[in-house]
């Protein structure tokens, strides 16, 4: 009355992964995010402003996602200089091309909205430049 080929592993409790720290990790991640937001205070937490682009393949091309950077045409239409854009938190991709008028208009609108809410602080409070708050 013997059970053949019973590969019962001994001491299996050692290899079990538990997630009892899940709630604590969630709390600490949230606290870290808040600390980062406070550190970069008036600036956006997500980093540079990115354009809205369509995904590439037939399966996903109805979906939009964040692209690498705005095209030079989009920046020109919004009235923003290429070098100035990088200095005020707008990402620029000189290789990207606008293949449709709709996406160009959408990204120009996005840039204009960002520009309207943008507050540029002067480097020297005694000598503010044009466009500074």
PDB file of C-alpha atoms in Angstrom:
ATOM      1  CA  UNK A   1       0.000   0.000   0.000  1.00  0.00           C
ATOM      2  CA  UNK A   2       2.580   2.533  -1.095  1.00  0.00           C
ATOM      3  CA  UNK A   3       1.836   5.756  -3.032  1.00  0.00           C
ATOM      4  CA  UNK A   4       4.246   5.881  -5.972  1.00  0.00           C
ATOM      5  CA  UNK A   5       5.891   9.061  -7.262  1.00  0.00           C
ATOM      6  CA  UNK A   6       4.634  11.324  -4.545  1.00  0.00           C
ATOM      7  CA  UNK A   7       6.997  14.243  -5.014  1.00  0.00           C
ATOM      8  CA  UNK A   8       5.888  16.023  -1.900  1.00  0.00           C
ATOM      9  CA  UNK A   9       8.275  18.881  -1.250  1.00  0.00           C
ATOM     10  CA  UNK A  10       9.254  19.254   2.319  1.00  0.00           C
ATOM     11  CA  UNK A  11       9.339  22.635   4.052  1.00  0.00           C
ATOM     12  CA  UNK A  12       7.221  24.415   1.417  1.00  0.00           C
ATOM     13  CA  UNK A  13       6.405  27.241   3.837  1.00  0.00           C
ATOM     14  CA  UNK A  14       9.877  28.716   3.217  1.00  0.00           C
ATOM     15  CA  UNK A  15       9.032  29.419  -0.454  1.00  0.00           C
ATOM     16  CA  UNK A  16       5.654  31.081   0.037  1.00  0.00           C
ATOM     17  CA  UNK A  17       5.634  34.821  -0.722  1.00  0.00           C
ATOM     18  CA  UNK A  18       3.334  36.884   1.451  1.00  0.00           C
ATOM     19  CA  UNK A  19       2.078  40.419   0.810  1.00  0.00           C
ATOM     20  CA  UNK A  20       1.335  41.567   4.349  1.00  0.00           C
ATOM     21  CA  UNK A  21       3.301  44.756   3.661  1.00  0.00           C
ATOM     22  CA  UNK A  22       1.096  45.729   0.689  1.00  0.00           C
ATOM     23  CA  UNK A  23      -0.927  48.390   2.539  1.00  0.00           C
ATOM     24  CA  UNK A  24       2.215  49.890   4.079  1.00  0.00           C
ATOM     25  CA  UNK A  25       4.003  50.052   0.707  1.00  0.00           C
ATOM     26  CA  UNK A  26       0.954  51.758  -0.817  1.00  0.00           C
ATOM     27  CA  UNK A  27       1.004  54.350   1.941  1.00  0.00           C
ATOM     28  CA  UNK A  28       4.721  55.053   1.564  1.00  0.00           C
ATOM     29  CA  UNK A  29       4.418  55.344  -2.259  1.00  0.00           C
ATOM     30  CA  UNK A  30       1.666  57.901  -1.803  1.00  0.00           C
ATOM     31  CA  UNK A  31       3.737  59.861   0.720  1.00  0.00           C
ATOM     32  CA  UNK A  32       6.700  59.869  -1.701  1.00  0.00           C
ATOM     33  CA  UNK A  33       4.477  61.203  -4.498  1.00  0.00           C
ATOM     34  CA  UNK A  34       3.244  64.014  -2.228  1.00  0.00           C
ATOM     35  CA  UNK A  35       6.821  64.894  -1.211  1.00  0.00           C
ATOM     36  CA  UNK A  36       7.835  65.078  -4.889  1.00  0.00           C
ATOM     37  CA  UNK A  37       4.835  67.305  -5.663  1.00  0.00           C
ATOM     38  CA  UNK A  38       5.828  69.662  -2.849  1.00  0.00           C
ATOM     39  CA  UNK A  39       9.460  69.723  -3.978  1.00  0.00           C
ATOM     40  CA  UNK A  40       8.648  70.812  -7.550  1.00  0.00           C
ATOM     41  CA  UNK A  41       5.833  73.035  -6.237  1.00  0.00           C
ATOM     42  CA  UNK A  42       4.508  75.267  -9.042  1.00  0.00           C
ATOM     43  CA  UNK A  43       5.776  72.936 -11.773  1.00  0.00           C
ATOM     44  CA  UNK A  44       3.764  69.895 -12.969  1.00  0.00           C
ATOM     45  CA  UNK A  45       4.659  66.622 -11.242  1.00  0.00           C
ATOM     46  CA  UNK A  46       4.429  64.501 -14.399  1.00  0.00           C
ATOM     47  CA  UNK A  47       7.433  66.228 -15.990  1.00  0.00           C
ATOM     48  CA  UNK A  48       7.450  67.863 -19.416  1.00  0.00           C
ATOM     49  CA  UNK A  49       4.271  68.570 -21.377  1.00  0.00           C
ATOM     50  CA  UNK A  50       3.870  65.884 -24.045  1.00  0.00           C
ATOM     51  CA  UNK A  51       1.732  65.815 -27.219  1.00  0.00           C
ATOM     52  CA  UNK A  52      -1.234  63.564 -27.939  1.00  0.00           C
ATOM     53  CA  UNK A  53      -0.356  61.056 -30.672  1.00  0.00           C
ATOM     54  CA  UNK A  54      -2.066  58.026 -32.243  1.00  0.00           C
ATOM     55  CA  UNK A  55      -0.625  54.546 -31.780  1.00  0.00           C
ATOM     56  CA  UNK A  56       0.928  52.950 -34.856  1.00  0.00           C
ATOM     57  CA  UNK A  57      -0.607  49.614 -35.860  1.00  0.00           C
ATOM     58  CA  UNK A  58      -4.075  48.943 -37.273  1.00  0.00           C
ATOM     59  CA  UNK A  59      -5.138  47.311 -34.027  1.00  0.00           C
ATOM     60  CA  UNK A  60      -4.293  50.309 -31.840  1.00  0.00           C
ATOM     61  CA  UNK A  61      -4.422  53.348 -34.155  1.00  0.00           C
ATOM     62  CA  UNK A  62      -7.808  54.466 -32.804  1.00  0.00           C
ATOM     63  CA  UNK A  63      -6.159  54.862 -29.397  1.00  0.00           C
ATOM     64  CA  UNK A  64      -4.254  58.002 -28.378  1.00  0.00           C
ATOM     65  CA  UNK A  65      -1.273  58.165 -26.055  1.00  0.00           C
ATOM     66  CA  UNK A  66       1.381  60.623 -24.902  1.00  0.00           C
ATOM     67  CA  UNK A  67       4.098  61.173 -27.496  1.00  0.00           C
ATOM     68  CA  UNK A  68       7.763  62.048 -27.141  1.00  0.00           C
ATOM     69  CA  UNK A  69       7.580  65.722 -28.062  1.00  0.00           C
ATOM     70  CA  UNK A  70       5.796  68.432 -30.047  1.00  0.00           C
ATOM     71  CA  UNK A  71       6.750  69.017 -33.697  1.00  0.00           C
ATOM     72  CA  UNK A  72       8.348  72.275 -34.797  1.00  0.00           C
ATOM     73  CA  UNK A  73       5.190  73.062 -36.838  1.00  0.00           C
ATOM     74  CA  UNK A  74       3.005  72.704 -33.742  1.00  0.00           C
ATOM     75  CA  UNK A  75       5.293  75.019 -31.776  1.00  0.00           C
ATOM     76  CA  UNK A  76       5.306  77.579 -34.608  1.00  0.00           C
ATOM     77  CA  UNK A  77       1.496  77.516 -34.839  1.00  0.00           C
ATOM     78  CA  UNK A  78       1.249  78.058 -31.075  1.00  0.00           C
ATOM     79  CA  UNK A  79       3.771  80.916 -31.269  1.00  0.00           C
ATOM     80  CA  UNK A  80       6.452  79.309 -29.109  1.00  0.00           C
ATOM     81  CA  UNK A  81      10.172  79.300 -29.891  1.00  0.00           C
ATOM     82  CA  UNK A  82      11.949  75.906 -29.961  1.00  0.00           C
ATOM     83  CA  UNK A  83      14.513  76.861 -27.302  1.00  0.00           C
ATOM     84  CA  UNK A  84      11.962  78.689 -25.171  1.00  0.00           C
ATOM     85  CA  UNK A  85       9.701  75.617 -25.235  1.00  0.00           C
ATOM     86  CA  UNK A  86      12.350  73.433 -23.590  1.00  0.00           C
ATOM     87  CA  UNK A  87      12.996  76.069 -20.944  1.00  0.00           C
ATOM     88  CA  UNK A  88       9.326  76.292 -19.868  1.00  0.00           C
ATOM     89  CA  UNK A  89       8.680  72.541 -19.618  1.00  0.00           C
ATOM     90  CA  UNK A  90       7.498  71.587 -23.119  1.00  0.00           C
ATOM     91  CA  UNK A  91       9.082  68.553 -24.781  1.00  0.00           C
ATOM     92  CA  UNK A  92      10.224  68.970 -28.408  1.00  0.00           C
ATOM     93  CA  UNK A  93      10.778  66.210 -31.001  1.00  0.00           C
ATOM     94  CA  UNK A  94      12.348  67.550 -34.197  1.00  0.00           C
ATOM     95  CA  UNK A  95      11.953  64.170 -35.979  1.00  0.00           C
ATOM     96  CA  UNK A  96       8.175  63.888 -35.655  1.00  0.00           C
ATOM     97  CA  UNK A  97       5.996  64.907 -38.622  1.00  0.00           C
ATOM     98  CA  UNK A  98       2.366  66.027 -38.658  1.00  0.00           C
ATOM     99  CA  UNK A  99       0.468  63.675 -40.935  1.00  0.00           C
ATOM    100  CA  UNK A 100      -3.013  65.020 -40.234  1.00  0.00           C
ATOM    101  CA  UNK A 101      -4.440  68.474 -39.699  1.00  0.00           C
ATOM    102  CA  UNK A 102      -6.653  67.241 -36.824  1.00  0.00           C
ATOM    103  CA  UNK A 103      -3.761  66.063 -34.653  1.00  0.00           C
ATOM    104  CA  UNK A 104      -1.829  69.264 -35.394  1.00  0.00           C
ATOM    105  CA  UNK A 105      -4.792  71.400 -34.282  1.00  0.00           C
ATOM    106  CA  UNK A 106      -5.331  69.275 -31.162  1.00  0.00           C
ATOM    107  CA  UNK A 107      -1.711  69.662 -30.082  1.00  0.00           C
ATOM    108  CA  UNK A 108      -1.651  73.394 -30.892  1.00  0.00           C
ATOM    109  CA  UNK A 109      -4.736  73.792 -28.688  1.00  0.00           C
ATOM    110  CA  UNK A 110      -2.963  71.813 -25.953  1.00  0.00           C
ATOM    111  CA  UNK A 111       0.067  74.116 -26.194  1.00  0.00           C
ATOM    112  CA  UNK A 112      -2.026  77.295 -26.138  1.00  0.00           C
ATOM    113  CA  UNK A 113      -3.922  76.086 -23.061  1.00  0.00           C
ATOM    114  CA  UNK A 114      -0.630  75.277 -21.311  1.00  0.00           C
ATOM    115  CA  UNK A 115       0.795  78.666 -22.285  1.00  0.00           C
ATOM    116  CA  UNK A 116      -2.258  80.489 -20.908  1.00  0.00           C
ATOM    117  CA  UNK A 117      -1.845  78.801 -17.502  1.00  0.00           C
ATOM    118  CA  UNK A 118       1.951  79.143 -17.440  1.00  0.00           C
ATOM    119  CA  UNK A 119       3.498  81.427 -14.824  1.00  0.00           C
ATOM    120  CA  UNK A 120       7.157  82.305 -15.418  1.00  0.00           C
ATOM    121  CA  UNK A 121       8.975  83.686 -12.395  1.00  0.00           C
ATOM    122  CA  UNK A 122      11.835  86.147 -13.031  1.00  0.00           C
ATOM    123  CA  UNK A 123      15.355  84.929 -12.322  1.00  0.00           C
ATOM    124  CA  UNK A 124      16.188  88.232 -10.651  1.00  0.00           C
ATOM    125  CA  UNK A 125      13.336  89.904  -8.790  1.00  0.00           C
ATOM    126  CA  UNK A 126      14.973  93.285  -9.335  1.00  0.00           C
ATOM    127  CA  UNK A 127      15.125  92.884 -13.151  1.00  0.00           C
ATOM    128  CA  UNK A 128      11.976  91.138 -14.465  1.00  0.00           C
ATOM    129  CA  UNK A 129      11.848  90.479 -18.221  1.00  0.00           C
ATOM    130  CA  UNK A 130       8.884  90.792 -20.559  1.00  0.00           C
ATOM    131  CA  UNK A 131       6.454  87.891 -20.024  1.00  0.00           C
ATOM    132  CA  UNK A 132       7.537  87.219 -16.422  1.00  0.00           C
ATOM    133  CA  UNK A 133       4.962  87.353 -13.647  1.00  0.00           C
TER     134      UNK A 133
END
